[in-house]
CSV table of C-alpha atoms in Angstrom, one decimal:
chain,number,residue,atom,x,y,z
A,1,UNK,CA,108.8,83.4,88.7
A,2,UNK,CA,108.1,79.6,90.3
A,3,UNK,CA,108.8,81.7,93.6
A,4,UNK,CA,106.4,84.9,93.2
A,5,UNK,CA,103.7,82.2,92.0
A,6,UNK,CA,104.1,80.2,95.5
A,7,UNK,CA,103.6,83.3,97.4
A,8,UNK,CA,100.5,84.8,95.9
A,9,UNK,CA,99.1,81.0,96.1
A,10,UNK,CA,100.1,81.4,100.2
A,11,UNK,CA,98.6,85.0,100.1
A,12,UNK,CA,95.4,83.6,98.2
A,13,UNK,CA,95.0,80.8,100.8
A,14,UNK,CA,95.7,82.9,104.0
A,15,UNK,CA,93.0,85.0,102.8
A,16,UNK,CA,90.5,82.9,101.7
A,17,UNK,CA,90.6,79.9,104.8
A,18,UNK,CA,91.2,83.0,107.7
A,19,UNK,CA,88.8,83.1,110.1
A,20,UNK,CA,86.1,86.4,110.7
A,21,UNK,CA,88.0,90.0,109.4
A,22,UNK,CA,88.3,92.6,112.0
A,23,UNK,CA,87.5,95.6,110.0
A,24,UNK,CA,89.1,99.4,110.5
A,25,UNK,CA,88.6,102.4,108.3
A,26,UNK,CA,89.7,106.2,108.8
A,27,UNK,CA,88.4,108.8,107.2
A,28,UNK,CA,90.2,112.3,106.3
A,29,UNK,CA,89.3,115.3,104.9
A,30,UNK,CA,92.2,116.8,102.8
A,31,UNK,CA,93.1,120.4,103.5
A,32,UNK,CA,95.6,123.5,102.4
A,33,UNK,CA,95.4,127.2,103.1
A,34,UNK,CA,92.0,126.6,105.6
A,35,UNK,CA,90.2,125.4,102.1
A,36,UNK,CA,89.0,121.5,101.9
A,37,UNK,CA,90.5,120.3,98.9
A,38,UNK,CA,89.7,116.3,99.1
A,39,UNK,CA,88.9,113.1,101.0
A,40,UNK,CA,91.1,110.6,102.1
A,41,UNK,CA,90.4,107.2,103.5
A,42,UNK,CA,92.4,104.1,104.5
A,43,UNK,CA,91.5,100.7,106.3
A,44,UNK,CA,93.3,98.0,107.6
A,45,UNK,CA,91.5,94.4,107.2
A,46,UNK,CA,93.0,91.4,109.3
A,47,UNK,CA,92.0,88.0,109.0
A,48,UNK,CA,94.4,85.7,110.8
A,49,UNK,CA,97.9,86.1,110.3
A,50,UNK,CA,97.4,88.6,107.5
A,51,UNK,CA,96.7,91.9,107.4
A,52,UNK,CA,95.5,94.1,104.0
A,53,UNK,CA,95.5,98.0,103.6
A,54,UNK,CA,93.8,99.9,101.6
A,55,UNK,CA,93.8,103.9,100.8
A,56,UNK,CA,92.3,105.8,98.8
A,57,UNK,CA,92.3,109.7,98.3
A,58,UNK,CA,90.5,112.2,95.7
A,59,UNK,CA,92.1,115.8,95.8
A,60,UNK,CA,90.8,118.8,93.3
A,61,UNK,CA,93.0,121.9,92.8
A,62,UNK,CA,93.2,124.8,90.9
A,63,UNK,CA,97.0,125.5,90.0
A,64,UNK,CA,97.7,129.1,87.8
A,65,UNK,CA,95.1,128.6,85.1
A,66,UNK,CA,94.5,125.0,85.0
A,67,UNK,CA,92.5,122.5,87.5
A,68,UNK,CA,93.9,119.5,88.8
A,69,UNK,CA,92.1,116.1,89.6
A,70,UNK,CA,94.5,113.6,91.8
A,71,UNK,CA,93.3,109.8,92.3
A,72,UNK,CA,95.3,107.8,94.5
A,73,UNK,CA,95.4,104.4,95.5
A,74,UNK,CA,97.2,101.8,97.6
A,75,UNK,CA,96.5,98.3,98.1
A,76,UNK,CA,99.0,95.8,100.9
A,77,UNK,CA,98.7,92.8,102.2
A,78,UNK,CA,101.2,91.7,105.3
A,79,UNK,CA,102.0,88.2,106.4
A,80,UNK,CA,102.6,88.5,110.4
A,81,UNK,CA,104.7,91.5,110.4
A,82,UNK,CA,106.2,91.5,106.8
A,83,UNK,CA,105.0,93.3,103.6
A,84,UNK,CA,104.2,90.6,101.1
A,85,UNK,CA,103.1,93.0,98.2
A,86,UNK,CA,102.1,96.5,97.8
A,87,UNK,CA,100.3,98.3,94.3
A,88,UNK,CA,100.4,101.8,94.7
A,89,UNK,CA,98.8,104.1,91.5
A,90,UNK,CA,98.6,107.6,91.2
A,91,UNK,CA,96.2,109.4,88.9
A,92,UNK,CA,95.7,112.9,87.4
A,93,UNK,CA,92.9,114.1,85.3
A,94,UNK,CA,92.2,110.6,85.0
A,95,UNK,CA,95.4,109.4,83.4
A,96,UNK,CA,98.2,107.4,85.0
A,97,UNK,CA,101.1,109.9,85.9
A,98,UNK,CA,103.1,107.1,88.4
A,99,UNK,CA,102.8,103.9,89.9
A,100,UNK,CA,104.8,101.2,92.0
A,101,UNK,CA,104.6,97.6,92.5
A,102,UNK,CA,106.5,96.0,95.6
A,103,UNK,CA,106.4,92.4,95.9
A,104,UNK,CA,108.3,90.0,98.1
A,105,UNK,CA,110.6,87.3,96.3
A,106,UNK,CA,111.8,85.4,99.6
A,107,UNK,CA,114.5,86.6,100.4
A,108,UNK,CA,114.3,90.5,99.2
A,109,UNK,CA,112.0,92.7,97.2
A,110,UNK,CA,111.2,93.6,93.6
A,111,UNK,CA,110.3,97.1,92.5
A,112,UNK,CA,108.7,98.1,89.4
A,113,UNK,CA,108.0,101.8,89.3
A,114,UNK,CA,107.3,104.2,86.3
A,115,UNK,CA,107.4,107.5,87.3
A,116,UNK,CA,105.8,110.6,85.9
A,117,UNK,CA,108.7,111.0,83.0
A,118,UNK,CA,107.7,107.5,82.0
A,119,UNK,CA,110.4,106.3,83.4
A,120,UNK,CA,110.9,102.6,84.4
A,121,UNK,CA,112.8,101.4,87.9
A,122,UNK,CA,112.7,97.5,87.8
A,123,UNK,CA,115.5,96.1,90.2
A,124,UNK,CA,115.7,94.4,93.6
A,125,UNK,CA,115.6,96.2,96.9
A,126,UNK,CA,118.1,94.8,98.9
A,127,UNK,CA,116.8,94.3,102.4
A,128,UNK,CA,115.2,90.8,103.9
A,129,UNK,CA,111.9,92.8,105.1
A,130,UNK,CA,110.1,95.7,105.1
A,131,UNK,CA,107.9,96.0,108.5
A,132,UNK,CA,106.5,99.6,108.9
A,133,UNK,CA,105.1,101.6,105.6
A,134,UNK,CA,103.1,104.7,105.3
A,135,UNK,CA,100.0,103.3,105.1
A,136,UNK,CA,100.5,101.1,108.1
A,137,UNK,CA,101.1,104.1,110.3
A,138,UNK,CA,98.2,105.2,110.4
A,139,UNK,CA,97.0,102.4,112.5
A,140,UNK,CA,100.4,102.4,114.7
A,141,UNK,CA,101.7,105.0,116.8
A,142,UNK,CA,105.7,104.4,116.2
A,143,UNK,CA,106.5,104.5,119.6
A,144,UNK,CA,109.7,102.3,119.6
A,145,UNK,CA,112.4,104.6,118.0
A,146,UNK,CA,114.4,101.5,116.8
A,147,UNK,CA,111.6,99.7,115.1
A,148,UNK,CA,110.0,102.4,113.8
A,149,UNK,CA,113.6,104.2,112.5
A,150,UNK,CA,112.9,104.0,109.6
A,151,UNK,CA,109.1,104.2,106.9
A,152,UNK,CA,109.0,102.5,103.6
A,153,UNK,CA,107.2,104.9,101.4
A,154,UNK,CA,105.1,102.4,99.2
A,155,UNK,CA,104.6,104.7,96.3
A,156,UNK,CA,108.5,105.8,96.0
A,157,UNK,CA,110.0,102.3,96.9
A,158,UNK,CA,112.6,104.0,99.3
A,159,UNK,CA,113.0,104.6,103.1
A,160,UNK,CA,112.8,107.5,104.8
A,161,UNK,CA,113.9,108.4,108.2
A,162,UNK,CA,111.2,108.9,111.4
A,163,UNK,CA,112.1,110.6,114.4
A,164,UNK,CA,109.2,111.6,117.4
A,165,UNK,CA,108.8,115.5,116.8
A,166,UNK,CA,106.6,115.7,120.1
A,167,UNK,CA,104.6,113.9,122.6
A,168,UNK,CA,102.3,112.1,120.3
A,169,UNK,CA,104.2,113.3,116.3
A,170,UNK,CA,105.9,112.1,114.6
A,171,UNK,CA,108.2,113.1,111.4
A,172,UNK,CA,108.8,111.3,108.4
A,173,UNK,CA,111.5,112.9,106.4
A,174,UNK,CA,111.8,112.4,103.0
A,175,UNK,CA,115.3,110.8,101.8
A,176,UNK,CA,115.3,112.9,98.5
A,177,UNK,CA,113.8,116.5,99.2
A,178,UNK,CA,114.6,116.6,103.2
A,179,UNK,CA,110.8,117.7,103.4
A,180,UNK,CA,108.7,116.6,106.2
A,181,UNK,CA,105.2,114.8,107.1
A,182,UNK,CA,103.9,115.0,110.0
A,183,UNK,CA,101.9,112.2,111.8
A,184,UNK,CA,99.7,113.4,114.6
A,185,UNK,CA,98.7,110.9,117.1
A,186,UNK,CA,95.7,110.5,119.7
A,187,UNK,CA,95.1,106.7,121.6
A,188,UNK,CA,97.5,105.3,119.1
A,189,UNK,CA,95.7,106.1,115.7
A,190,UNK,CA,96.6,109.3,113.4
A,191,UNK,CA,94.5,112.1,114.1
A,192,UNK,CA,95.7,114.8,111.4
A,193,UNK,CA,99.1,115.3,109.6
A,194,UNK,CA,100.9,118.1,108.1
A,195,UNK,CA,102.5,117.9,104.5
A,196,UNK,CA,105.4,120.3,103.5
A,197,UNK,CA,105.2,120.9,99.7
A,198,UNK,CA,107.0,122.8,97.5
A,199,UNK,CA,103.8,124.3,96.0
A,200,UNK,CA,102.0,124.6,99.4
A,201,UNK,CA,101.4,122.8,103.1
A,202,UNK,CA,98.7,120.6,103.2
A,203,UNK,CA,97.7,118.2,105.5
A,204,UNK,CA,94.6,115.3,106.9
A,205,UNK,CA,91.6,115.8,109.5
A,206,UNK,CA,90.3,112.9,111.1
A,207,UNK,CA,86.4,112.8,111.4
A,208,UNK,CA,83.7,110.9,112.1
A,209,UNK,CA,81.6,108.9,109.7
């Protein structure tokens, strides 16, 4: 506890006594089956050493005879290169069908996730750092194939495996289905993707503000 309190007093103080932010937003539209279904955006703040993301998407779909409203957020702040703590909530028809918290203790992390059964993962994830997540990729082509091996998915609290796909994609595999996502790069930021889904393929679309 004494621990987790020191490091959200560092994370306060990093942000608050950084010097001017350098400010970077993407916006997506959200399509499947050449229909827009939603809008995604995510930006990526740095002030100093410390760098915060923040997503957001809103997706509307019709499914057999009922309509579907998803809400999803993610919030992360990185020290240098490390994850310090990510907040990852997922909505639908305004109620709260999963979420995960990640936070840093030191030496390891702490995950707390509730999934949409209700239920609760809270244990320790067993590895000194976490560098590269999902939301981070956006912003980073993962050019190095050892560095960028590997993706922690911030709303699962697992990794999944990357491998280059093409000149400028890349695939993210996902450790429990074996489904893909595609990142699609142009001058080092994510231009589209492409999401395999058991119900259907879906996928983002850069454009312009």
């Amino acid at each position: 506890m004494q621990k987790r309190l020191i490091f959200s007093f560092v994370l306060y103080m990093l942000y608050a006594c950084s010097s001017q932010a350098q400010i970077t937003t993407l916006k997506f539209t959200i399509g499947a089956a050449f229909f827009d279904i939603g809008m995604y955006k995510v930006s990526k703040e740095v002030k100093g050493d410390s760098t915060f993301y923040d997503a957001t998407s809103d997706v509307s779909i019709s499914y057999l005879f009922s309509k579907y409203r998803v809400q999803f957020t993610s919030k992360s702040t990185f020290y240098r290169d490390t994850l310090m703590v990510c907040h990852v909530d997922v909505f639908v028809n305004a109620e709260l069908r999963e979420s995960n918290h990640t936070q840093y203790t030191g030496s390891n992390y702490r995950i707390h996730r509730v999934d949409e059964e209700k239920k609760v993962r809270d244990e320790l994830l067993n590895t000194p750092a976490i560098f590269v997540t999902s939301s981070m990729l956006f912003f980073v082509e993962p050019e190095d194939p050892i560095k960028y091996s590997h993706n922690y998915a911030e709303l699962f609290g697992f990794f999944n495996k990357m491998e280059k796909s093409d000149k400028s994609s890349y695939d993210i595999i996902n450790k429990k289905t074996g489904r893909k996502t595609t990142y699609n790069y142009k001058k080092g930021l994510v231009e589209s993707t492409e999401i395999d889904n058991p119900i259907l393929t879906f996928g983002h679309t850069r454009v312009s503000d």
